[in-house]
């Protein structure tokens, strides 16, 4: 899609309203993605050099921009976190997050809105193979972001996503349920850390009630999701990490967000239950 040019059909708008998500193929230009991928390749190289790792790499190519990453985390998983924190600071990525096309798309899907970009709500997610600790379970975006009840998740891959890499799972139409209660699981076999410990109450009920879609995407594609649609990270059983860009836009004019001063949630160091105590029904240990 050319810069500054966003066109979607009424059928696509209706699909987003009915299903809670919409996949737009080739939304971003190849150059937009390549610039980000090249920077990631260079950052991975810097980490290898800094820590004196004996990891050989092929010359850069967009299809193997993450060459050496899996070898790094096999040597030291902590360095994966260093790379995760670093890549979200790539200028080309930040430019794409704030690209006018994203704002235009939001306004097409949310008529009469005043778009905002969620601070601390954008980054590059790395879903490592066979790693459950940081895999997002079934959730709605709003409790994890707040800002506004009227929000949209933007999800875009940096590589071709194959079924075994764990594409995002979406429960189509589940946004019709509205805000759903949550529980905190901090111990036991299903326990996770931090925001990952927050789980939908009776999540299996919704997983059975709504059909699951797991769209496989390619660089340049954009998946947008209603803040209320239930989704999760798929399980990566491949031998390569799934790299995806994620950012959130919201509507300043929505009444709940405006009343709360458009405050953020976990990423901003805020406990969402302060604003929605009715959503946290059980804090089991």
XYZ file of C-alpha atoms in Angstrom:
285
model
C 0.000 0.000 0.000
C 1.319 3.420 -0.916
C 2.164 5.801 1.868
C -0.684 8.084 2.842
C -3.209 5.956 0.951
C -5.620 3.865 3.013
C -8.734 2.418 1.426
C -10.921 -0.332 2.833
C -14.330 -1.463 1.675
C -17.622 -1.345 3.532
C -17.508 -5.144 3.540
C -14.184 -5.051 5.373
C -15.529 -2.561 7.893
C -18.547 -4.805 8.439
C -16.278 -7.832 8.901
C -14.303 -5.977 11.566
C -17.504 -5.006 13.353
C -18.942 -8.535 13.206
C -15.847 -10.666 13.803
C -13.737 -8.277 15.873
C -10.695 -8.488 13.626
C -9.581 -7.776 10.064
C -6.581 -8.948 8.042
C -5.207 -6.483 5.497
C -2.667 -7.992 3.110
C 0.231 -5.838 1.873
C -0.754 -2.896 4.062
C 2.875 -1.839 4.552
C 5.484 -1.436 1.842
C 8.404 -3.852 1.589
C 10.889 -1.067 2.372
C 9.042 -0.261 5.622
C 9.622 -3.779 6.895
C 13.102 -4.286 5.459
C 14.533 -1.257 7.258
C 13.365 -2.659 10.593
C 14.604 -6.168 9.832
C 18.037 -4.899 8.826
C 18.378 -3.003 12.104
C 17.413 -6.150 14.051
C 20.091 -8.095 12.161
C 22.704 -5.514 13.141
C 21.607 -5.466 16.801
C 21.887 -9.255 16.975
C 25.417 -8.892 15.623
C 26.253 -6.312 18.283
C 25.119 -8.696 21.028
C 27.204 -11.531 19.567
C 30.280 -9.298 19.436
C 29.762 -7.799 22.899
C 29.618 -11.196 24.573
C 32.261 -12.895 22.445
C 29.907 -15.600 21.256
C 31.256 -18.005 18.662
C 28.232 -17.780 16.389
C 28.656 -17.673 12.627
C 26.124 -15.749 10.549
C 25.088 -15.523 6.928
C 25.027 -12.133 5.170
C 21.871 -10.102 5.706
C 18.722 -10.978 3.818
C 15.163 -9.976 4.809
C 14.091 -13.615 5.051
C 16.825 -14.431 7.597
C 17.179 -11.135 9.468
C 17.211 -13.013 12.793
C 20.127 -15.257 11.845
C 22.045 -16.098 15.014
C 19.245 -15.242 17.441
C 18.295 -18.821 18.338
C 21.962 -19.646 18.899
C 22.249 -16.647 21.241
C 19.385 -17.698 23.509
C 20.723 -21.249 23.585
C 23.948 -19.809 24.981
C 22.260 -17.386 27.375
C 18.475 -16.911 27.513
C 18.954 -13.597 29.309
C 20.418 -12.095 26.139
C 17.098 -12.703 24.416
C 15.637 -10.153 26.827
C 18.407 -7.703 25.955
C 17.511 -8.012 22.279
C 13.782 -7.760 23.032
C 14.284 -4.471 24.874
C 16.647 -3.119 22.221
C 14.645 -3.729 19.060
C 11.627 -1.711 20.205
C 13.933 1.329 20.143
C 14.734 1.048 16.424
C 13.847 4.422 14.822
C 12.374 2.774 11.716
C 10.021 0.782 13.941
C 8.930 3.851 15.893
C 8.301 5.668 12.602
C 6.076 2.835 11.427
C 4.168 2.789 14.718
C 3.349 6.482 14.297
C 2.752 6.228 10.551
C -0.185 8.286 9.313
C -1.670 5.210 7.633
C -2.305 3.608 11.027
C -4.186 6.677 12.186
C -6.186 6.806 8.953
C -7.141 3.150 9.265
C -8.236 3.653 12.858
C -10.510 6.516 11.799
C -12.043 4.395 9.041
C -12.831 1.638 11.540
C -13.805 4.043 14.321
C -15.793 6.883 12.792
C -15.779 10.241 14.589
C -12.856 9.134 16.763
C -9.836 11.130 17.919
C -6.970 8.613 17.676
C -4.279 8.249 20.307
C -1.220 5.993 20.398
C -0.851 3.995 23.623
C 2.428 4.858 25.341
C 4.245 1.741 26.602
C 1.865 -0.138 24.323
C 4.129 -0.834 21.378
C 7.000 -3.216 20.820
C 8.337 -6.155 18.847
C 7.224 -9.480 20.277
C 9.490 -12.522 19.995
C 7.710 -15.850 20.498
C 10.499 -18.359 21.018
C 10.073 -22.024 20.053
C 8.599 -24.249 22.766
C 8.628 -21.441 25.347
C 5.497 -21.201 27.483
C 6.597 -18.770 30.192
C 5.973 -15.654 28.114
C 3.240 -16.947 25.812
C 0.113 -14.816 26.134
C -2.928 -16.899 27.106
C -6.517 -16.089 26.122
C -7.091 -12.430 26.944
C -8.761 -9.194 25.977
C -6.526 -6.238 25.314
C -8.378 -3.605 27.311
C -7.449 -4.704 30.878
C -3.799 -4.942 29.833
C -3.744 -1.515 28.175
C -6.696 0.562 29.472
C -6.384 4.015 27.775
C -9.876 3.760 26.259
C -12.653 1.215 25.870
C -12.560 2.013 22.178
C -9.188 0.642 21.104
C -7.610 -1.450 18.367
C -4.557 -3.733 18.415
C -2.263 -3.509 15.373
C -0.312 -6.749 14.784
C 2.157 -7.107 11.907
C 4.693 -9.903 11.276
C 8.323 -9.391 10.313
C 8.587 -12.824 8.690
C 6.351 -15.285 6.889
C 4.273 -16.984 9.568
C 3.809 -20.712 9.089
C 1.193 -22.747 11.018
C 3.815 -24.398 13.249
C 5.204 -21.007 14.331
C 2.129 -20.224 16.407
C 0.174 -17.525 14.562
C -2.079 -15.453 16.799
C -5.295 -17.301 17.715
C -8.505 -15.242 17.620
C -11.970 -16.180 18.876
C -14.052 -14.669 16.109
C -17.000 -12.609 17.348
C -16.010 -12.847 21.011
C -15.865 -9.053 21.382
C -19.662 -9.181 21.608
C -19.226 -10.452 25.192
C -17.932 -7.050 26.318
C -15.509 -6.751 29.235
C -14.954 -10.103 30.934
C -13.813 -10.912 34.499
C -10.300 -12.139 35.175
C -8.427 -14.123 37.797
C -4.792 -14.225 38.861
C -2.899 -17.509 38.704
C 0.389 -17.068 40.548
C 1.164 -20.675 41.470
C 0.627 -24.189 40.168
C 1.348 -25.748 36.760
C -0.417 -22.952 34.847
C 1.258 -20.103 36.729
C 3.036 -17.335 34.830
C 4.794 -14.145 35.853
C 3.640 -10.522 35.869
C 0.862 -9.575 33.486
C 0.909 -13.138 32.109
C -0.524 -14.328 35.442
C -3.813 -12.575 34.651
C -6.211 -15.029 33.026
C -9.771 -14.853 31.793
C -12.195 -16.462 34.208
C -13.652 -19.612 32.617
C -11.548 -19.097 29.500
C -12.355 -22.607 28.235
C -16.029 -21.623 28.019
C -15.269 -18.883 25.504
C -12.808 -21.063 23.597
C -15.639 -23.538 23.034
C -18.299 -20.910 22.332
C -16.541 -19.004 19.540
C -14.783 -20.303 16.407
C -11.012 -19.904 16.462
C -9.152 -18.329 13.563
C -5.355 -18.434 13.249
C -4.443 -16.386 10.171
C -1.021 -17.025 8.674
C 0.507 -13.758 7.560
C 3.537 -12.396 5.725
C 5.702 -9.269 5.997
C 3.641 -6.242 4.974
C 0.365 -7.723 6.231
C -1.523 -6.066 9.077
C -3.950 -7.728 11.468
C -6.179 -5.383 13.483
C -8.226 -6.534 16.475
C -10.909 -4.971 18.638
C -9.719 -4.400 22.228
C -12.481 -6.771 23.408
C -11.889 -9.685 21.039
C -10.395 -12.685 22.857
C -7.036 -13.756 21.460
C -3.772 -15.416 22.470
C -0.286 -16.205 21.224
C -0.224 -19.447 19.297
C 2.157 -22.230 20.343
C 5.439 -22.116 18.459
C 6.616 -25.656 17.762
C 8.939 -24.679 14.907
C 12.704 -24.122 15.105
C 12.476 -20.342 14.582
C 11.165 -17.479 16.715
C 8.069 -15.635 15.525
C 8.802 -11.886 15.341
C 5.834 -9.521 15.214
C 5.247 -5.811 15.708
C 2.438 -4.794 18.034
C 0.978 -1.389 18.837
C -2.317 -0.063 20.091
C -4.391 2.928 19.083
C -7.319 4.228 21.096
C -10.054 6.866 20.945
C -9.649 9.961 23.138
C -13.387 10.761 22.903
C -14.620 7.517 24.525
C -16.224 8.325 27.882
C -14.595 5.707 30.162
C -11.088 6.477 28.975
C -11.701 10.201 29.219
C -13.027 9.836 32.781
C -9.901 7.887 33.779
C -7.550 10.375 32.133
C -6.527 7.847 29.443
C -4.322 6.080 31.989
C -2.307 3.045 30.925
C -2.278 -0.347 32.633
C 0.492 -2.830 33.476
C 3.021 -1.317 31.061
C 2.546 2.043 32.762
C 2.902 0.540 36.240
C -0.844 0.766 36.930
C -3.042 -1.952 38.440
C -6.076 -2.065 36.160
C -8.286 -3.272 39.029
C -8.001 0.198 40.561
C -10.241 1.405 37.748
C -12.206 -1.812 37.179
C -12.358 -3.743 40.484
C -15.374 -5.609 39.138
C -13.144 -7.380 36.604
C -10.788 -9.041 39.099
C -13.002 -11.599 40.797
C -10.450 -13.890 42.381
C -6.814 -13.545 43.391
C -6.041 -17.163 44.041
C -2.501 -18.130 45.009
